[in-house]
Each structure stands twice: as C-alpha cells, then as structure tokens.
C-alpha positions as a printed NumPy array, in Angstrom:
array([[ -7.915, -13.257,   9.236],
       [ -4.859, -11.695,   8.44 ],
       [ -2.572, -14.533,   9.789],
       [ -4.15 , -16.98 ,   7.356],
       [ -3.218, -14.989,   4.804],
       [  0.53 , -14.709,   2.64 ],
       [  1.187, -12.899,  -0.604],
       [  0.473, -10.266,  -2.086],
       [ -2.93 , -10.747,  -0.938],
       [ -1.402, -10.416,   2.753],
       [  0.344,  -7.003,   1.255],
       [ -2.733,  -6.075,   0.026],
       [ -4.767,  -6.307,   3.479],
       [ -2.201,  -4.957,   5.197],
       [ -2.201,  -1.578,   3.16 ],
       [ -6.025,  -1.514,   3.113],
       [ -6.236,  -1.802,   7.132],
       [ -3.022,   0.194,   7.578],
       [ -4.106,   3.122,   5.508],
       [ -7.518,   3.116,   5.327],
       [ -7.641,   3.28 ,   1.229],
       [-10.973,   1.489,   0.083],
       [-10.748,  -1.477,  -1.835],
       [-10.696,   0.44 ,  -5.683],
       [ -8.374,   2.682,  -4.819],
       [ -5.709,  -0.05 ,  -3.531],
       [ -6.236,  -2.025,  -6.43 ],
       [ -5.356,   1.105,  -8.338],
       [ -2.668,   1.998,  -6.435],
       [  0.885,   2.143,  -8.477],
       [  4.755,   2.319,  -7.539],
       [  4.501,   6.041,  -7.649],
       [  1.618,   6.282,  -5.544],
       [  3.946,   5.228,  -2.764],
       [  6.134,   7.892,  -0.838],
       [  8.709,   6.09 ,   1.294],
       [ 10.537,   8.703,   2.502],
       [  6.943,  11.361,   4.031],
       [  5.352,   7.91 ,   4.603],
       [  2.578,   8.763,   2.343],
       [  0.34 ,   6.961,   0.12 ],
       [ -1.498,   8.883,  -2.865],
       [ -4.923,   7.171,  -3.628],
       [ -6.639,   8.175,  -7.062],
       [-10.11 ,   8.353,  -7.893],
       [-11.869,   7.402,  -4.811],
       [-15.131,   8.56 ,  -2.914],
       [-16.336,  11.871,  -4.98 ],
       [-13.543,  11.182,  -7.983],
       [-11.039,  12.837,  -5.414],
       [ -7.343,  12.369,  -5.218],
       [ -6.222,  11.868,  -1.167],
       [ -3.316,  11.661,   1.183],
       [ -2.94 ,   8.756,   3.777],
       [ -0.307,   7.749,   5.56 ],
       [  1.607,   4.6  ,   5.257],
       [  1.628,   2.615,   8.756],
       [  5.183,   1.684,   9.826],
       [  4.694,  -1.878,   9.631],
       [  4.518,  -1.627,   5.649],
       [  7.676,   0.949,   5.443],
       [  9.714,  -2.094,   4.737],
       [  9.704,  -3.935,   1.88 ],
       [  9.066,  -8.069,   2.229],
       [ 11.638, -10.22 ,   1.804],
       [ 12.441, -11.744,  -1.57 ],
       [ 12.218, -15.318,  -2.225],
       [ 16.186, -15.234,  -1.875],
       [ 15.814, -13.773,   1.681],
       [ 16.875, -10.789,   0.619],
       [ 14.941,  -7.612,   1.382],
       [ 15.092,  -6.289,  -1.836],
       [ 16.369,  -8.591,  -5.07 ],
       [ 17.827,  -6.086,  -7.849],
       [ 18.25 ,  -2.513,  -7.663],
       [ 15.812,  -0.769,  -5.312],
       [ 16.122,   2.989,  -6.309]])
C-alpha cells in the first residue's frame, strides 16, 4: 500500500507504521513534537488523554527532498 502512495500522505503512513502513534495523535502531531537528535516523537492526547514517548524509526530521521532536490530548501534550524 505504501508504494502507491507519495506526499505527505506517504509521510504520514510512514510515521504512523514507524512509530506506532494512532491516527489522532499523528494528525495532531506538530514541529515540536519531533526530537531529531533522541529520535523521539511526543504524541498528545491519545488513549486515556495521556501524553507518550515513541521513537522515531530511522527511515524517517531524514527529511524528504524538496521539490528543488534539495534535502532541505531554506534554513533548517
């Protein structure tokens, strides 16, 4: 399923099966959320209104490449 699919909607998937966050909580998820560097992911308000850890699978450390082919257009920090 997952090869028939590009976008953020790809993204999306991939941090959902990755992670294991339920669909609500990675539509909630924001920027800040996101620890690059521990390779954790912060979900809000899941199962029980509970804040919870997951790790971020190595596949998704890297960013996607930018229309330009760059990996990451602008400033990235």
């Amino acid at each position: 399923m997952l090869a028939h699919m590009h976008g953020p909607h790809l993204r999306m998937a991939q941090v959902r099966y990755g992670s294991g966050v339920r669909l609500l909580e990675g539509l909630r998820l924001r920027v800040k959320d996101l620890d690059v560097a521990r390779r954790q992911l912060t979900a809000h308000d899941g199962k029980g209104e509970q804040d919870r850890v997951t790790m971020v699978p190595l596949a998704l450390s890297n960013p996607p490449p930018g229309p330009s082919g760059a990996s990451c257009p602008g400033a990235c920090e």
